[in-house]
Short mmCIF file of C-alpha atoms in Angstrom, two decimals:
data_model
loop_
_atom_site.label_atom_id
_atom_site.label_comp_id
_atom_site.label_asym_id
_atom_site.label_seq_id
_atom_site.Cartn_x
_atom_site.Cartn_y
_atom_site.Cartn_z
CA MET N 215 -32.10 -14.07 -5.96
CA GLU N 216 -32.53 -12.32 -2.82
CA GLU N 217 -30.12 -10.17 -0.95
CA ARG N 218 -28.33 -12.20 1.72
CA LYS N 219 -28.81 -11.08 5.35
CA GLY N 220 -26.97 -11.62 8.70
CA MET N 221 -25.04 -14.84 8.79
CA ALA N 222 -25.83 -15.83 5.45
CA HIS N 223 -24.14 -12.57 4.34
CA ILE N 224 -20.98 -13.49 6.35
CA LEU N 225 -20.96 -17.04 4.98
CA ALA N 226 -21.12 -15.92 1.51
CA ILE N 227 -17.90 -14.16 1.94
CA ILE N 228 -16.06 -17.36 2.90
CA PRO N 229 -15.44 -19.19 -0.41
CA GLY N 230 -14.03 -16.08 -2.24
CA LEU N 231 -12.06 -15.07 0.84
CA ALA N 232 -10.73 -18.60 1.13
CA VAL N 233 -9.48 -18.43 -2.60
CA MET N 234 -7.65 -15.24 -1.98
CA ILE N 235 -5.98 -16.22 1.39
CA GLY N 236 -5.09 -19.83 -0.05
CA THR N 237 -3.62 -18.15 -3.12
CA LEU N 238 -1.58 -15.83 -1.16
CA TYR N 239 -0.34 -18.76 1.06
CA LEU N 240 0.71 -20.71 -1.98
CA LEU N 241 2.49 -17.59 -3.29
CA ARG N 242 4.43 -16.78 -0.27
CA THR N 243 5.12 -20.26 1.06
CA PHE N 244 6.11 -22.18 -2.36
CA VAL N 245 6.19 -19.86 -5.37
CA GLU N 246 8.35 -16.85 -4.16
CA PRO N 247 10.82 -18.95 -2.38
CA TRP N 248 11.13 -21.06 -5.44
CA MET N 249 11.61 -18.03 -7.47
CA LYS N 250 14.31 -16.77 -5.22
CA GLU N 251 16.33 -20.01 -5.75
CA ALA N 252 15.61 -20.35 -9.35
CA VAL N 253 18.35 -19.82 -11.87
CA VAL N 254 17.42 -17.92 -15.03
CA PHE N 255 19.80 -16.53 -17.63
CA GLY N 256 22.68 -18.11 -15.34
CA GLN N 257 21.57 -15.91 -12.41
CA LYS N 258 20.09 -17.14 -9.13
CA GLY N 259 16.82 -15.31 -8.17
CA TRP N 260 16.63 -13.47 -11.37
CA LEU N 261 12.94 -13.57 -11.51
CA VAL N 262 12.76 -11.58 -8.17
CA GLN N 263 15.81 -9.43 -8.51
CA VAL N 264 15.37 -8.39 -12.05
CA LEU N 265 11.61 -8.73 -12.74
CA SER N 266 10.68 -7.59 -9.18
CA LEU N 267 8.27 -10.61 -9.10
CA ASN N 268 7.79 -10.63 -5.32
CA TYR N 269 4.69 -12.04 -3.68
CA ILE N 270 2.89 -8.59 -3.79
CA LEU N 271 3.08 -8.48 -7.77
CA LEU N 272 2.39 -12.08 -8.00
CA SER N 273 -0.78 -11.65 -5.84
CA ILE N 274 -1.94 -9.18 -8.36
CA ILE N 275 -1.07 -11.40 -11.21
CA ALA N 276 -2.89 -14.18 -9.77
CA GLY N 277 -5.95 -12.28 -9.26
CA ILE N 278 -5.90 -11.22 -12.93
CA ILE N 279 -5.35 -14.97 -14.08
CA TYR N 280 -8.42 -15.91 -11.84
CA ARG N 281 -10.66 -13.37 -13.42
CA ASN N 282 -9.62 -13.50 -16.93
CA VAL N 283 -8.68 -17.13 -17.41
CA PHE N 284 -10.11 -19.44 -14.66
CA PHE N 285 -13.32 -17.27 -14.13
CA GLY N 286 -13.93 -16.53 -17.83
CA GLY N 287 -14.06 -12.86 -17.35
CA LYS N 288 -16.44 -12.65 -14.50
CA ILE N 289 -16.16 -13.43 -10.86
CA PRO N 290 -18.59 -16.26 -10.26
CA ASP N 291 -21.45 -15.86 -7.75
CA TRP N 292 -20.00 -18.28 -5.16
CA ALA N 293 -16.83 -16.21 -5.02
CA GLU N 294 -18.03 -12.70 -5.53
CA ALA N 295 -18.98 -11.64 -2.00
CA GLY N 296 -15.51 -12.80 -0.89
CA PHE N 297 -13.66 -10.84 -3.56
CA ARG N 298 -15.66 -7.81 -2.55
CA THR N 299 -13.75 -7.66 0.79
CA THR N 300 -10.74 -6.64 -1.41
CA ARG N 301 -10.91 -2.88 -0.39
CA LEU N 302 -11.51 -3.67 3.31
CA PHE N 303 -8.13 -5.40 3.14
CA ILE N 304 -6.29 -2.65 1.18
CA LYS N 305 -7.70 -0.05 3.56
CA SER N 306 -6.77 -2.05 6.52
CA GLY N 307 -3.31 -2.38 5.19
CA VAL N 308 -3.04 1.35 4.55
CA ILE N 309 -4.18 2.05 8.10
CA MET N 310 -1.61 -0.39 9.43
CA LEU N 311 1.16 1.43 7.47
CA GLY N 312 0.68 4.24 9.89
CA SER N 313 2.96 2.25 12.13
CA LEU N 314 5.95 2.98 9.97
CA TYR N 315 5.88 6.60 10.88
CA THR N 316 6.16 8.92 13.98
CA LEU N 317 4.30 12.13 13.94
CA GLN N 318 7.65 14.00 13.63
CA LYS N 319 8.84 11.98 10.57
CA LEU N 320 5.21 12.65 8.95
CA ALA N 321 5.77 16.45 9.65
CA LYS N 322 9.26 16.24 7.95
CA VAL N 323 8.04 15.03 4.52
CA GLY N 324 4.20 15.94 4.93
CA SER N 325 4.65 19.53 3.57
CA ILE N 326 6.44 18.52 0.45
CA ALA N 327 3.97 15.72 -0.09
CA ILE N 328 0.94 18.22 0.28
CA LEU N 329 2.70 20.60 -2.13
CA LEU N 330 3.26 17.97 -4.94
CA ILE N 331 0.14 15.98 -4.58
CA SER N 332 -1.95 19.33 -4.66
CA SER N 333 -0.15 20.57 -7.77
CA PHE N 334 -0.49 17.09 -9.57
CA VAL N 335 -4.00 16.13 -8.41
CA PHE N 336 -5.56 19.62 -9.38
CA GLY N 337 -3.13 20.17 -12.44
CA THR N 338 -4.45 16.73 -13.80
CA VAL N 339 -8.00 17.49 -13.03
CA PHE N 340 -7.91 20.78 -14.82
CA PHE N 341 -5.94 19.21 -17.83
CA VAL N 342 -8.53 16.44 -18.18
CA LEU N 343 -11.42 18.94 -18.03
CA TRP N 344 -9.79 20.94 -20.87
CA TYR N 345 -8.45 18.11 -22.97
CA GLY N 346 -11.68 16.26 -22.68
CA LYS N 347 -13.65 19.18 -23.90
CA ARG N 348 -11.17 19.84 -26.65
CA VAL N 349 -11.68 16.12 -28.01
CA GLY N 350 -15.48 16.34 -27.73
CA MET N 351 -16.08 13.83 -24.84
CA ASP N 352 -19.44 13.98 -22.96
CA ARG N 353 -19.27 16.20 -19.97
CA SER N 354 -20.18 13.36 -17.57
CA MET N 355 -17.35 11.22 -19.03
CA ILE N 356 -14.97 14.09 -18.70
CA GLY N 357 -15.94 14.46 -14.89
CA VAL N 358 -15.31 10.91 -14.02
CA MET N 359 -12.16 10.65 -16.08
CA GLY N 360 -10.95 13.81 -14.43
CA ALA N 361 -11.44 12.32 -11.09
CA SER N 362 -9.96 9.12 -12.01
CA CYS N 363 -6.85 10.67 -13.52
CA GLY N 364 -6.49 13.28 -10.87
CA VAL N 365 -6.84 11.63 -7.51
CA CYS N 366 -7.83 8.03 -7.36
CA GLY N 367 -9.01 5.44 -10.05
CA VAL N 368 -11.78 3.95 -8.42
CA SER N 369 -13.09 5.90 -5.14
CA ALA N 370 -12.96 9.42 -6.82
CA ALA N 371 -14.74 8.20 -10.13
CA VAL N 372 -17.55 6.58 -8.04
CA ALA N 373 -17.75 9.63 -5.69
CA THR N 374 -17.98 12.11 -8.57
CA SER N 375 -20.54 10.19 -10.70
CA PRO N 376 -23.82 11.31 -9.10
CA GLY N 377 -22.62 15.08 -9.29
CA VAL N 378 -21.98 14.78 -12.90
CA ASN N 379 -24.73 12.38 -13.78
CA ALA N 380 -22.32 9.81 -15.04
CA LYS N 381 -23.79 6.33 -16.30
CA PRO N 382 -22.36 3.31 -14.68
CA SER N 383 -20.77 2.46 -17.96
CA GLU N 384 -18.75 5.65 -17.90
CA VAL N 385 -17.71 4.91 -14.27
CA ALA N 386 -16.66 1.51 -15.29
CA LEU N 387 -14.82 2.83 -18.41
CA ALA N 388 -12.94 5.44 -16.39
CA ILE N 389 -11.92 2.79 -13.86
CA ALA N 390 -10.81 0.47 -16.29
CA THR N 391 -8.70 2.96 -18.13
CA ILE N 392 -6.95 4.07 -15.10
CA LEU N 393 -6.40 0.60 -13.69
CA GLY N 394 -4.95 -0.55 -17.01
CA PHE N 395 -2.72 2.33 -16.91
CA GLY N 396 -1.62 1.53 -13.45
CA ILE N 397 -0.90 -2.08 -14.05
CA MET N 398 1.44 -1.03 -16.89
CA THR N 399 3.18 1.57 -14.63
CA MET N 400 3.38 -0.93 -11.77
CA PHE N 401 5.55 -3.34 -13.95
CA ILE N 402 7.77 -0.59 -15.58
CA SER N 403 8.33 1.82 -12.69
CA PRO N 404 10.85 -0.38 -10.67
CA PHE N 405 12.99 -0.87 -14.02
CA ILE N 406 13.01 2.94 -14.42
CA GLY N 407 13.62 3.82 -10.72
CA LYS N 408 16.66 1.33 -10.77
CA ALA N 409 17.94 2.61 -14.16
CA LEU N 410 17.85 6.23 -12.99
CA ALA N 411 19.38 5.23 -9.57
CA LEU N 412 16.25 6.84 -7.62
CA SER N 413 16.67 6.69 -3.86
CA ASP N 414 13.78 5.09 -1.95
CA TYR N 415 12.62 8.45 -0.91
CA GLN N 416 12.55 9.64 -4.65
CA PHE N 417 10.97 6.46 -5.86
CA GLY N 418 8.28 6.63 -3.06
CA ALA N 419 7.44 10.32 -3.99
CA TRP N 420 7.35 9.64 -7.53
CA VAL N 421 5.14 6.44 -7.46
CA GLY N 422 2.87 8.06 -4.89
CA THR N 423 2.48 11.00 -7.24
CA GLY N 424 2.20 9.30 -10.54
CA ILE N 425 0.29 6.15 -9.84
CA LEU N 426 -3.40 6.43 -9.03
CA ASN N 427 -4.50 3.52 -6.87
CA SER N 428 -3.50 2.66 -3.34
CA GLY N 429 -2.87 -0.99 -4.00
CA GLN N 430 -0.80 -0.27 -7.11
CA VAL N 431 1.25 2.37 -5.21
CA LEU N 432 2.05 -0.29 -2.62
CA ALA N 433 2.80 -3.08 -5.08
CA THR N 434 5.09 -0.80 -7.08
CA CYS N 435 7.00 0.41 -4.14
CA LEU N 436 7.44 -3.15 -2.76
CA ALA N 437 8.61 -4.36 -6.28
CA PHE N 438 11.40 -1.68 -5.96
CA ASN N 439 12.33 -2.44 -2.44
CA PRO N 440 10.32 -5.31 -0.75
CA THR N 441 10.99 -4.10 2.86
CA PHE N 442 8.25 -2.88 4.98
CA ALA N 443 10.13 -0.51 7.28
CA PRO N 444 10.67 3.22 7.98
CA GLY N 445 12.91 4.84 5.29
CA THR N 446 11.99 2.41 2.51
CA ALA N 447 10.11 3.29 -0.62
CA VAL N 448 6.80 1.95 0.61
CA ALA N 449 7.10 4.31 3.64
CA TYR N 450 7.52 7.30 1.57
CA GLY N 451 5.06 6.27 -1.28
CA GLU N 452 2.36 5.73 1.36
CA ILE N 453 2.58 9.24 2.68
CA TRP N 454 1.95 10.53 -0.75
CA ASN N 455 -0.84 8.17 -1.22
CA VAL N 456 -2.58 9.19 2.00
CA VAL N 457 -2.28 12.90 0.99
CA ARG N 458 -3.76 12.01 -2.47
CA VAL N 459 -6.69 10.04 -0.81
CA ILE N 460 -7.44 13.04 1.55
CA SER N 461 -7.98 15.15 -1.54
CA ILE N 462 -10.83 13.16 -2.93
CA PRO N 463 -13.72 15.41 -1.40
CA PHE N 464 -12.09 18.43 -2.90
CA VAL N 465 -11.70 17.01 -6.31
CA VAL N 466 -15.46 15.81 -6.13
CA PHE N 467 -16.37 19.41 -5.20
CA ILE N 468 -14.41 21.03 -8.01
CA ILE N 469 -15.57 18.65 -10.75
CA THR N 470 -19.19 18.82 -9.64
CA THR N 471 -19.23 22.62 -9.49
CA TRP N 472 -17.64 22.68 -12.90
CA ALA N 473 -20.13 20.37 -14.37
CA CYS N 474 -23.09 22.31 -12.94
CA LYS N 475 -21.80 25.73 -14.10
CA ALA N 476 -21.20 24.12 -17.50
CA GLU N 477 -24.62 23.07 -17.87
CA ALA N 478 -27.81 25.06 -17.76
CA ALA N 479 -29.17 25.52 -14.19
CA GLU N 480 -32.29 23.46 -14.88
CA SER N 481 -30.35 20.52 -16.34
CA CYS N 482 -27.99 20.52 -13.43
CA SER N 483 -28.33 17.48 -11.18
CA THR N 484 -29.94 17.89 -7.76
CA ALA N 485 -27.02 16.45 -6.14
CA GLY N 486 -24.61 18.78 -7.95
CA ALA N 487 -26.73 21.98 -7.52
CA GLN N 488 -26.96 21.50 -3.62
CA MET N 489 -23.26 20.65 -3.27
CA LYS N 490 -21.29 22.69 -0.64
CA LEU N 491 -17.68 22.03 -0.08
CA SER N 492 -18.44 21.41 3.80
CA LYS N 493 -21.07 18.86 2.87
CA VAL N 494 -19.01 17.14 0.26
CA PHE N 495 -16.06 17.09 2.82
CA MET N 496 -18.27 15.58 5.42
CA ASP N 497 -19.80 13.02 3.14
CA ARG N 498 -16.77 12.08 1.22
CA PHE N 499 -13.89 12.22 3.55
CA PRO N 500 -12.26 8.80 3.57
CA ILE N 501 -12.33 8.33 7.31
CA PHE N 502 -10.07 5.37 7.21
CA VAL N 503 -7.17 7.68 6.83
CA LEU N 504 -7.95 8.65 10.54
CA GLY N 505 -7.01 5.13 11.34
CA PHE N 506 -3.69 5.62 9.62
CA PHE N 507 -2.90 8.80 11.68
CA GLY N 508 -4.08 6.78 14.77
CA MET N 509 -1.63 4.17 14.14
CA THR N 510 0.95 6.83 13.70
CA ALA N 511 0.07 8.45 17.02
CA MET N 512 0.43 5.00 18.63
CA SER N 513 3.89 4.52 17.18
CA SER N 514 4.96 7.83 18.10
CA LEU N 515 4.09 7.08 21.82
CA GLY N 516 5.85 3.69 21.59
CA TRP N 517 2.62 1.63 22.26
CA LEU N 518 3.50 -0.67 19.31
CA GLY N 519 6.86 -1.56 20.56
CA ALA N 520 10.24 -0.12 19.88
CA GLU N 521 11.52 0.07 16.31
CA GLY N 522 13.12 -3.20 15.49
CA SER N 523 11.33 -5.12 18.07
CA ASN N 524 9.76 -8.42 17.50
CA THR N 525 6.40 -6.95 18.24
CA LEU N 526 6.63 -4.47 15.44
CA HIS N 527 8.22 -7.17 13.11
CA LEU N 528 5.09 -9.39 13.78
CA LEU N 529 2.68 -6.37 13.15
CA ARG N 530 4.30 -5.75 9.91
CA ASP N 531 4.25 -9.31 8.91
CA VAL N 532 0.50 -9.37 9.61
CA MET N 533 0.27 -6.22 7.54
CA SER N 534 1.97 -7.77 4.63
CA TRP N 535 -0.46 -10.60 4.82
CA ILE N 536 -3.49 -8.17 4.85
CA PHE N 537 -2.07 -6.37 1.86
CA GLY N 538 -1.27 -9.44 -0.15
CA ILE N 539 -4.98 -10.69 0.34
CA GLY N 540 -6.23 -7.53 -0.83
CA LEU N 541 -3.96 -7.48 -3.87
CA VAL N 542 -5.24 -10.86 -5.12
CA GLY N 543 -8.65 -9.34 -4.95
CA GLN N 544 -7.55 -6.30 -6.64
CA GLY N 545 -6.13 -8.22 -9.52
CA ALA N 546 -9.45 -10.09 -9.86
CA TYR N 547 -11.08 -6.70 -10.43
CA ILE N 548 -9.15 -6.12 -13.64
CA ASP N 549 -11.16 -7.36 -16.70
CA ILE N 550 -8.93 -7.53 -19.57
CA ARG N 551 -12.07 -7.40 -21.91
CA GLU N 552 -13.09 -4.39 -20.17
CA LEU N 553 -9.72 -2.75 -20.83
CA LYS N 554 -9.94 -3.71 -24.41
CA ARG N 555 -13.40 -2.05 -24.63
CA ALA N 556 -12.11 1.15 -22.96
CA GLY N 557 -11.12 2.43 -26.45
CA GLY N 558 -11.70 5.83 -28.23
CA LYS N 559 -11.69 9.10 -26.69
CA PRO N 560 -11.84 8.22 -23.01
CA LEU N 561 -8.69 6.04 -23.49
CA ARG N 562 -6.96 8.72 -25.33
CA VAL N 563 -7.71 11.25 -22.69
CA GLY N 564 -6.74 8.87 -19.75
CA LEU N 565 -3.58 7.68 -21.38
CA VAL N 566 -2.53 11.24 -22.24
CA ALA N 567 -3.43 12.60 -18.72
CA GLY N 568 -1.74 9.48 -16.88
CA THR N 569 1.32 9.57 -18.92
CA LEU N 570 1.85 13.16 -18.51
CA LYS N 571 1.45 13.09 -14.75
CA TYR N 572 3.85 10.05 -14.51
CA VAL N 573 6.45 11.59 -16.75
CA VAL N 574 6.23 15.34 -15.25
CA ALA N 575 6.09 13.86 -11.81
CA LEU N 576 9.46 11.86 -12.46
CA VAL N 577 11.13 14.99 -13.97
CA VAL N 578 9.95 17.20 -11.04
CA ILE N 579 11.01 14.67 -8.50
CA MET N 580 14.47 14.13 -10.13
CA LEU N 581 14.98 17.96 -10.23
CA PHE N 582 13.54 19.15 -7.01
CA VAL N 583 13.49 16.19 -4.54
CA SER N 584 16.74 15.28 -3.06
CA LYS N 585 17.97 11.56 -2.93
CA ASP N 586 18.94 12.09 0.65
CA ALA N 587 15.95 10.67 2.71
CA SER N 588 14.13 12.88 5.16
CA PHE N 589 13.92 9.97 7.76
CA MET G 166 -27.17 -12.05 -4.58
CA SER G 167 -29.31 -9.23 -5.58
CA GLU G 168 -28.76 -7.30 -8.81
CA LYS G 169 -28.07 -4.07 -6.61
CA ALA G 170 -25.25 -6.09 -4.78
CA LYS G 171 -23.74 -7.23 -7.86
CA GLY G 172 -21.18 -4.90 -9.31
CA LYS G 173 -20.48 -3.18 -5.92
CA MET G 174 -16.89 -3.28 -4.93
CA THR G 175 -17.73 -3.68 -1.27
CA VAL G 176 -19.61 -6.08 0.96
CA PHE G 177 -20.70 -3.12 3.08
CA LYS G 178 -23.75 -0.78 2.64
CA THR G 179 -21.48 2.30 1.76
CA ASP G 180 -17.81 3.27 1.59
CA ARG G 181 -18.19 4.93 5.03
CA HIS G 182 -19.27 1.57 6.59
CA GLU G 183 -16.20 -0.14 4.85
CA ASP G 184 -13.79 2.65 6.35
CA ALA G 185 -15.25 2.11 9.68
CA ALA G 186 -15.06 -1.73 9.27
CA ALA G 187 -11.36 -1.30 8.37
CA MET G 188 -10.65 0.54 11.45
CA VAL G 189 -12.48 -2.00 13.69
CA PHE G 190 -10.66 -4.76 12.00
CA VAL G 191 -7.31 -3.16 12.37
CA SER G 192 -7.99 -2.38 16.03
CA LEU G 193 -8.68 -6.00 16.58
CA VAL G 194 -5.61 -7.24 14.67
CA VAL G 195 -3.32 -4.83 16.51
CA ALA G 196 -4.85 -5.73 19.99
CA ALA G 197 -4.44 -9.43 19.19
CA VAL G 198 -0.77 -9.01 18.26
CA LEU G 199 0.10 -6.75 21.32
CA VAL G 200 -1.74 -9.22 23.75
CA TYR G 201 -0.05 -12.22 22.00
CA MET G 202 3.31 -10.58 22.21
CA ALA G 203 2.95 -9.26 25.76
CA TYR G 204 1.37 -12.31 27.38
CA VAL G 205 1.26 -15.34 25.10
CA VAL G 206 4.41 -15.75 23.31
CA PRO G 207 6.58 -18.21 25.35
CA THR G 208 10.07 -17.05 24.23
CA VAL G 209 11.49 -14.27 22.00
CA THR G 210 14.06 -14.83 19.39
CA ILE G 211 16.12 -11.62 18.65
CA LYS G 212 17.28 -11.57 15.09
CA PRO G 213 19.20 -8.87 13.06
CA ASN G 214 17.48 -6.19 11.04
CA GLN G 215 20.17 -6.08 8.61
CA ASP G 216 23.28 -8.08 7.39
CA GLY G 217 26.43 -7.54 9.23
CA LYS G 218 28.99 -8.91 11.55
CA VAL G 219 29.02 -9.33 15.34
CA VAL G 220 31.59 -7.02 17.06
CA ALA G 221 30.72 -7.63 20.53
CA ILE G 222 28.19 -9.78 22.46
CA LYS G 223 27.39 -8.36 25.98
CA VAL G 224 25.03 -11.07 27.39
CA GLN G 225 25.52 -14.67 28.34
CA GLN G 226 23.15 -17.47 29.04
CA ASP G 227 20.82 -17.21 32.14
CA GLN G 228 21.67 -13.58 32.48
CA GLU G 229 18.80 -11.26 33.61
CA ILE G 230 18.64 -8.20 31.39
CA LYS G 231 16.66 -4.94 31.68
CA LYS G 232 15.17 -2.66 29.07
CA GLY G 233 17.80 -0.66 27.63
CA ASP G 234 20.86 -2.90 28.39
CA LEU G 235 23.20 -3.50 25.50
CA ILE G 236 22.73 -6.95 23.94
CA TYR G 237 25.33 -6.93 21.06
CA THR G 238 27.16 -4.49 18.82
CA PHE G 239 27.39 -5.31 14.96
CA GLU G 240 29.30 -3.77 12.17
CA TYR G 241 27.31 -3.21 8.98
CA LYS G 242 27.64 -1.32 5.49
CA ASP G 243 25.86 1.94 5.89
CA LYS G 244 24.51 3.08 2.58
CA LYS G 245 23.39 6.91 2.31
CA PHE G 246 22.86 9.37 -0.30
CA VAL G 247 25.16 12.37 0.25
CA ASN G 248 24.72 15.16 -2.30
CA GLY G 249 23.04 12.68 -4.72
CA GLU G 250 25.98 10.11 -4.47
CA LEU G 251 25.51 6.79 -2.91
CA GLN G 252 28.24 6.40 -0.32
CA GLU G 253 28.95 3.31 1.55
CA LYS G 254 31.01 3.09 4.76
CA LEU G 255 31.50 0.61 7.49
CA ALA G 256 29.47 1.60 10.64
CA THR G 257 28.79 -0.07 14.06
CA LYS G 258 25.42 -0.23 15.80
CA ASP G 259 24.43 -1.26 19.33
CA VAL G 260 21.40 -3.17 19.87
CA LEU G 261 19.71 -2.64 23.11
CA ALA G 262 17.12 -4.78 25.07
CA SER G 263 13.55 -3.66 24.33
CA THR G 264 12.11 -5.37 27.45
CA ASN G 265 13.18 -6.90 30.71
CA GLY G 266 13.75 -10.67 30.73
CA LYS G 267 16.22 -13.63 30.99
CA VAL G 268 18.52 -14.81 28.31
CA LEU G 269 17.96 -18.55 27.54
CA THR G 270 20.41 -19.00 24.85
CA VAL G 271 23.09 -17.15 22.95
CA GLY G 272 23.31 -18.14 19.26
CA VAL G 273 26.29 -15.92 18.04
CA LYS G 274 29.84 -15.14 19.06
CA GLU G 275 32.18 -12.29 18.19
CA GLY G 276 33.07 -12.27 14.55
CA ASP G 277 30.04 -14.18 13.38
CA MET G 278 28.24 -12.97 10.18
CA LEU G 279 24.66 -11.94 10.59
CA LYS G 280 22.01 -12.49 8.04
CA LYS G 281 18.97 -10.27 8.11
CA GLY G 282 16.03 -11.90 9.78
CA LYS G 283 17.69 -15.23 9.70
CA THR G 284 20.51 -15.52 12.40
CA SER G 285 19.20 -16.18 15.87
CA ILE G 286 21.27 -13.92 18.08
CA ILE G 287 19.53 -14.71 21.51
CA VAL G 288 16.49 -16.37 22.74
CA MET G 289 14.97 -14.80 25.83
CA ASP G 290 12.18 -15.26 28.07
CA HIS G 291 10.67 -11.72 28.30
CA GLU G 292 8.85 -10.19 31.35
CA LYS G 293 5.09 -10.75 30.84
CA GLY G 294 2.96 -7.50 30.16
CA THR G 295 5.84 -5.99 28.21
CA LEU G 296 6.41 -5.71 24.40
CA PRO G 297 9.62 -7.61 23.29
#
């Protein structure tokens, strides 16, 4: 089949996108309200209050069901282009989250976020490089797994792959492992957070550090506290998430340099051999975070309306729809068969690194991050 | 769809294009929301941002109000972590008008309970070109 161009390319997006929007509409209009009223185990709203099944988590679950049940494990051609707008919606939602802050508020927690994220990102990368070598994994697999576990399941794995000569199957394996781990943590984290009486600030900091995917960080924070507003778990978690995303070029540089040094000079990939930090930074910097800071600047100047105003309320409602659409798509990128295939050494390394980061982050946050919110 | 396009996680040529598209998309969405709220929305309903109880209502029907004028005062449970302990105490908060306009209806009176995002406190006609 030929690559679609122009209008045909746009039209091809419509069916899949319609499924994503329609699903979210049904979840928000009928399913979540029903769950809020449903009496389970004698408690009204048990499904939402105890299982944290709000429309955000339901969106991801619906996507998983589409892919693995209705679509038989593969997104069909008629819907694929639409579902590939997933990351556009997630990135747009992250940009809009910038409206939750002012520059002063960001400055208050920014330094703590940078310190924690830097320690955990690079600590995890070095751990995976060491542990992967110890268990005898291929260097290219270690590289993409290090990027996946260290900074971001999808973007960093893809960005690192050319520099370490990783095969597409290795990238897919790393992504599947880390998304699978993220799914698990997404459901258990709200229980742990509530059981340990974490504040929104602590929960956001923990999840933003310990979970490796923007959509999953958001979904987990909203499962803990479903409000989009300053001072809520999602507002704190997203600061950590943005700092983590910004570190992608640095991680790509470190892993590629490590791969090149480890190999003989002649077998080192051209992409890796020519790598300079400034070039990696220019090529790989996720420019959408500039939009996030742009929104924060607009919020600081009061251009988006006063806090508590109807304008900000509508903006946040639109933002929640944008995220919800993206999360239906994100769920549809989780292939359970792929997760089952992600066995052996990569799975072991991914799970050990992911769990270690998740648990150590929780301990550090409980010990060193105050329950009192910074803003 | 070509084999090359299959397996890609974006409809754009590169991640950079997708980032730029996200910024353009958000700019359009934000512009649409701001224009709608400033010029199109016919009336504005002020609802509470948290549960509580009306202590005082300072506006009445057909009253002209200016940005910063006190609309109502409400009482709520303020929950804060102090030295690691969750403390809860009653507090009051003043809610001010975020824009100029005219009060069309007042939906509550002193002593009424407020439900976050549900109770209609006032409906107002705001000055066009401002953000309510």
